Amino acid sequence: MNHGDTEVQSLIRKNYEQDEYFELTHQIVDAEFVVHKEMGPGLLESVYEYCLMKEFELRGISAVHQVELPLIYRGQLLKKKYTIDIIVEETVLLEIKSAEAMHPLYEAQLLSYLRLNKKKIGFLINFNVPLIKQGIKRMKNGY
């Protein structure tokens, strides 16, 4: 890692060292730190999304953004779709925000996306904070 490794490690290592997603989530959080350090707070969500995508590319991490997924209700495909900000390595979902405060609705949204996509790990990231560690929330789905 090329910066504040102890800060990143303290954020991730708390409970996740035995987690099968540890290495990938460590890389994701480090990328978030780098983007925030480079760009600072106060920009549009799309700016952070594009910068994260570039950071993942530079690290050789597979990621796709603005992923439209079909909405299925009671087994029926509806015309409406929903969009996930970023999916990393087909495993971890990222919901990007640039908000004054984190709203509980954002957490519910990410948990719903995790459940609907049968994914275990996601990050809710608010880049509009003085220190990015204040804006990162790792969430787990028990599906």
mmCIF file of C-alpha atoms in Angstrom:
data_model
loop_
_atom_site.group_PDB
_atom_site.id
_atom_site.type_symbol
_atom_site.label_atom_id
_atom_site.label_comp_id
_atom_site.label_asym_id
_atom_site.label_seq_id
_atom_site.Cartn_x
_atom_site.Cartn_y
_atom_site.Cartn_z
ATOM 1 C CA MET A 1 0.000 0.000 0.000
ATOM 2 C CA ASN A 2 1.237 3.442 -0.777
ATOM 3 C CA HIS A 3 -0.248 5.531 2.012
ATOM 4 C CA GLY A 4 -1.582 5.488 5.596
ATOM 5 C CA ASP A 5 -1.512 1.700 5.730
ATOM 6 C CA THR A 6 -2.084 1.686 9.480
ATOM 7 C CA GLU A 7 -5.288 3.702 9.052
ATOM 8 C CA VAL A 8 -6.575 1.307 6.394
ATOM 9 C CA GLN A 9 -5.513 -1.733 8.384
ATOM 10 C CA SER A 10 -7.209 -0.517 11.549
ATOM 11 C CA LEU A 11 -10.431 0.057 9.609
ATOM 12 C CA ILE A 12 -10.431 -3.358 7.956
ATOM 13 C CA ARG A 13 -8.610 -5.648 10.361
ATOM 14 C CA LYS A 14 -11.004 -5.115 13.250
ATOM 15 C CA ASN A 15 -13.125 -8.185 12.569
ATOM 16 C CA TYR A 16 -12.365 -9.279 9.056
ATOM 17 C CA GLU A 17 -8.949 -10.932 8.977
ATOM 18 C CA GLN A 18 -10.505 -14.366 8.789
ATOM 19 C CA ASP A 19 -13.014 -13.204 6.179
ATOM 20 C CA GLU A 20 -12.690 -14.749 2.715
ATOM 21 C CA TYR A 21 -13.081 -11.236 1.274
ATOM 22 C CA PHE A 22 -10.305 -9.676 3.362
ATOM 23 C CA GLU A 23 -7.734 -9.096 0.609
ATOM 24 C CA LEU A 24 -10.247 -7.708 -1.874
ATOM 25 C CA THR A 25 -11.984 -5.478 0.668
ATOM 26 C CA HIS A 26 -8.605 -4.232 1.872
ATOM 27 C CA GLN A 27 -7.779 -3.202 -1.717
ATOM 28 C CA ILE A 28 -11.184 -1.553 -2.133
ATOM 29 C CA VAL A 29 -10.836 0.506 1.041
ATOM 30 C CA ASP A 30 -7.307 1.502 0.120
ATOM 31 C CA ALA A 31 -8.544 2.650 -3.310
ATOM 32 C CA GLU A 32 -11.242 4.722 -1.594
ATOM 33 C CA PHE A 33 -8.579 6.359 0.599
ATOM 34 C CA VAL A 34 -6.441 7.170 -2.448
ATOM 35 C CA VAL A 35 -9.344 8.683 -4.394
ATOM 36 C CA HIS A 36 -10.452 10.790 -1.429
ATOM 37 C CA LYS A 37 -6.906 11.979 -0.767
ATOM 38 C CA GLU A 38 -6.460 12.935 -4.423
ATOM 39 C CA MET A 39 -9.870 14.532 -5.044
ATOM 40 C CA GLY A 40 -11.039 15.733 -1.617
ATOM 41 C CA PRO A 41 -14.671 16.073 -0.519
ATOM 42 C CA GLY A 42 -17.481 18.016 -2.170
ATOM 43 C CA LEU A 43 -17.614 16.670 -5.715
ATOM 44 C CA LEU A 44 -20.417 14.832 -7.495
ATOM 45 C CA GLU A 45 -20.885 11.113 -6.880
ATOM 46 C CA SER A 46 -20.127 10.408 -10.538
ATOM 47 C CA VAL A 47 -16.664 11.979 -10.180
ATOM 48 C CA TYR A 48 -15.749 9.622 -7.343
ATOM 49 C CA GLU A 49 -17.222 6.690 -9.234
ATOM 50 C CA TYR A 50 -15.083 7.360 -12.305
ATOM 51 C CA CYS A 51 -11.981 7.949 -10.187
ATOM 52 C CA LEU A 52 -12.554 4.664 -8.324
ATOM 53 C CA MET A 53 -12.961 2.856 -11.623
ATOM 54 C CA LYS A 54 -9.622 4.266 -12.788
ATOM 55 C CA GLU A 55 -7.976 3.317 -9.478
ATOM 56 C CA PHE A 56 -9.276 -0.242 -9.800
ATOM 57 C CA GLU A 57 -7.988 -0.380 -13.374
ATOM 58 C CA LEU A 58 -4.541 0.799 -12.230
ATOM 59 C CA ARG A 59 -4.533 -1.952 -9.598
ATOM 60 C CA GLY A 60 -5.658 -4.661 -12.023
ATOM 61 C CA ILE A 61 -8.950 -5.134 -10.173
ATOM 62 C CA SER A 62 -11.977 -6.014 -12.278
ATOM 63 C CA ALA A 63 -14.905 -3.646 -11.727
ATOM 64 C CA VAL A 64 -17.974 -2.499 -13.625
ATOM 65 C CA HIS A 65 -20.072 0.572 -12.932
ATOM 66 C CA GLN A 66 -23.632 1.716 -13.463
ATOM 67 C CA VAL A 67 -24.764 -1.880 -13.726
ATOM 68 C CA GLU A 68 -28.433 -2.071 -14.691
ATOM 69 C CA LEU A 69 -30.163 -5.134 -13.355
ATOM 70 C CA PRO A 70 -33.652 -6.403 -14.082
ATOM 71 C CA LEU A 71 -36.350 -5.957 -11.495
ATOM 72 C CA ILE A 72 -38.133 -9.218 -10.799
ATOM 73 C CA TYR A 73 -41.237 -9.213 -8.658
ATOM 74 C CA ARG A 74 -42.930 -12.472 -7.662
ATOM 75 C CA GLY A 75 -41.130 -14.257 -10.456
ATOM 76 C CA GLN A 76 -42.131 -11.760 -13.118
ATOM 77 C CA LEU A 77 -39.743 -9.504 -14.982
ATOM 78 C CA LEU A 78 -40.851 -5.877 -14.766
ATOM 79 C CA LYS A 79 -39.973 -3.105 -17.201
ATOM 80 C CA LYS A 80 -38.174 -1.103 -14.486
ATOM 81 C CA LYS A 81 -34.499 -1.749 -13.772
ATOM 82 C CA TYR A 82 -32.328 -0.727 -10.864
ATOM 83 C CA THR A 83 -28.724 0.393 -11.029
ATOM 84 C CA ILE A 84 -25.771 -0.552 -8.856
ATOM 85 C CA ASP A 85 -22.963 2.001 -8.748
ATOM 86 C CA ILE A 86 -20.004 -0.418 -8.850
ATOM 87 C CA ILE A 87 -19.508 -4.182 -8.643
ATOM 88 C CA VAL A 88 -15.926 -5.218 -7.872
ATOM 89 C CA GLU A 89 -14.642 -8.631 -8.986
ATOM 90 C CA GLU A 90 -18.278 -9.762 -9.450
ATOM 91 C CA THR A 91 -18.398 -9.996 -5.656
ATOM 92 C CA VAL A 92 -18.494 -6.711 -3.734
ATOM 93 C CA LEU A 93 -21.122 -4.020 -4.298
ATOM 94 C CA LEU A 94 -20.274 -0.340 -3.832
ATOM 95 C CA GLU A 95 -22.861 2.359 -3.291
ATOM 96 C CA ILE A 96 -21.256 5.791 -3.772
ATOM 97 C CA LYS A 97 -22.569 8.911 -2.065
ATOM 98 C CA SER A 98 -21.491 12.529 -1.738
ATOM 99 C CA ALA A 99 -23.928 13.644 0.921
ATOM 100 C CA GLU A 100 -23.911 15.959 3.924
ATOM 101 C CA ALA A 101 -24.941 13.041 6.128
ATOM 102 C CA MET A 102 -25.512 9.322 5.793
ATOM 103 C CA HIS A 103 -29.184 8.491 5.824
ATOM 104 C CA PRO A 104 -30.464 5.110 7.066
ATOM 105 C CA LEU A 105 -32.205 4.768 3.697
ATOM 106 C CA TYR A 106 -28.781 4.438 2.031
ATOM 107 C CA GLU A 107 -27.973 1.446 4.230
ATOM 108 C CA ALA A 108 -31.349 -0.137 3.467
ATOM 109 C CA GLN A 109 -30.739 0.416 -0.243
ATOM 110 C CA LEU A 110 -27.362 -1.330 -0.148
ATOM 111 C CA LEU A 111 -28.718 -4.221 1.926
ATOM 112 C CA SER A 112 -31.546 -4.664 -0.577
ATOM 113 C CA TYR A 113 -29.087 -4.688 -3.471
ATOM 114 C CA LEU A 114 -26.978 -7.296 -1.668
ATOM 115 C CA ARG A 115 -30.012 -9.476 -0.993
ATOM 116 C CA LEU A 116 -31.465 -9.176 -4.506
ATOM 117 C CA ASN A 117 -28.104 -10.053 -6.053
ATOM 118 C CA LYS A 118 -27.174 -12.752 -3.544
ATOM 119 C CA LYS A 119 -23.929 -10.975 -2.663
ATOM 120 C CA LYS A 120 -22.426 -11.033 0.819
ATOM 121 C CA ILE A 121 -20.365 -7.851 1.038
ATOM 122 C CA GLY A 122 -20.968 -4.229 0.160
ATOM 123 C CA PHE A 123 -19.629 -0.804 0.993
ATOM 124 C CA LEU A 124 -21.570 2.378 1.461
ATOM 125 C CA ILE A 125 -19.092 5.175 0.785
ATOM 126 C CA ASN A 126 -19.722 8.858 1.424
ATOM 127 C CA PHE A 127 -16.915 10.911 -0.093
ATOM 128 C CA ASN A 128 -18.261 14.203 1.292
ATOM 129 C CA VAL A 129 -16.410 13.904 4.613
ATOM 130 C CA PRO A 130 -13.183 15.474 5.897
ATOM 131 C CA LEU A 131 -11.661 12.028 6.586
ATOM 132 C CA ILE A 132 -12.762 9.161 4.359
ATOM 133 C CA LYS A 133 -12.696 6.667 7.239
ATOM 134 C CA GLN A 134 -15.737 8.561 8.557
ATOM 135 C CA GLY A 135 -17.574 7.874 5.309
ATOM 136 C CA ILE A 136 -16.985 4.137 4.834
ATOM 137 C CA LYS A 137 -19.478 1.571 6.062
ATOM 138 C CA ARG A 138 -18.919 -2.121 5.320
ATOM 139 C CA MET A 139 -22.137 -4.110 5.247
ATOM 140 C CA LYS A 140 -22.722 -7.817 5.184
ATOM 141 C CA ASN A 141 -25.731 -9.731 3.924
ATOM 142 C CA GLY A 142 -26.569 -13.022 5.533
ATOM 143 C CA TYR A 143 -28.830 -14.227 2.693
#
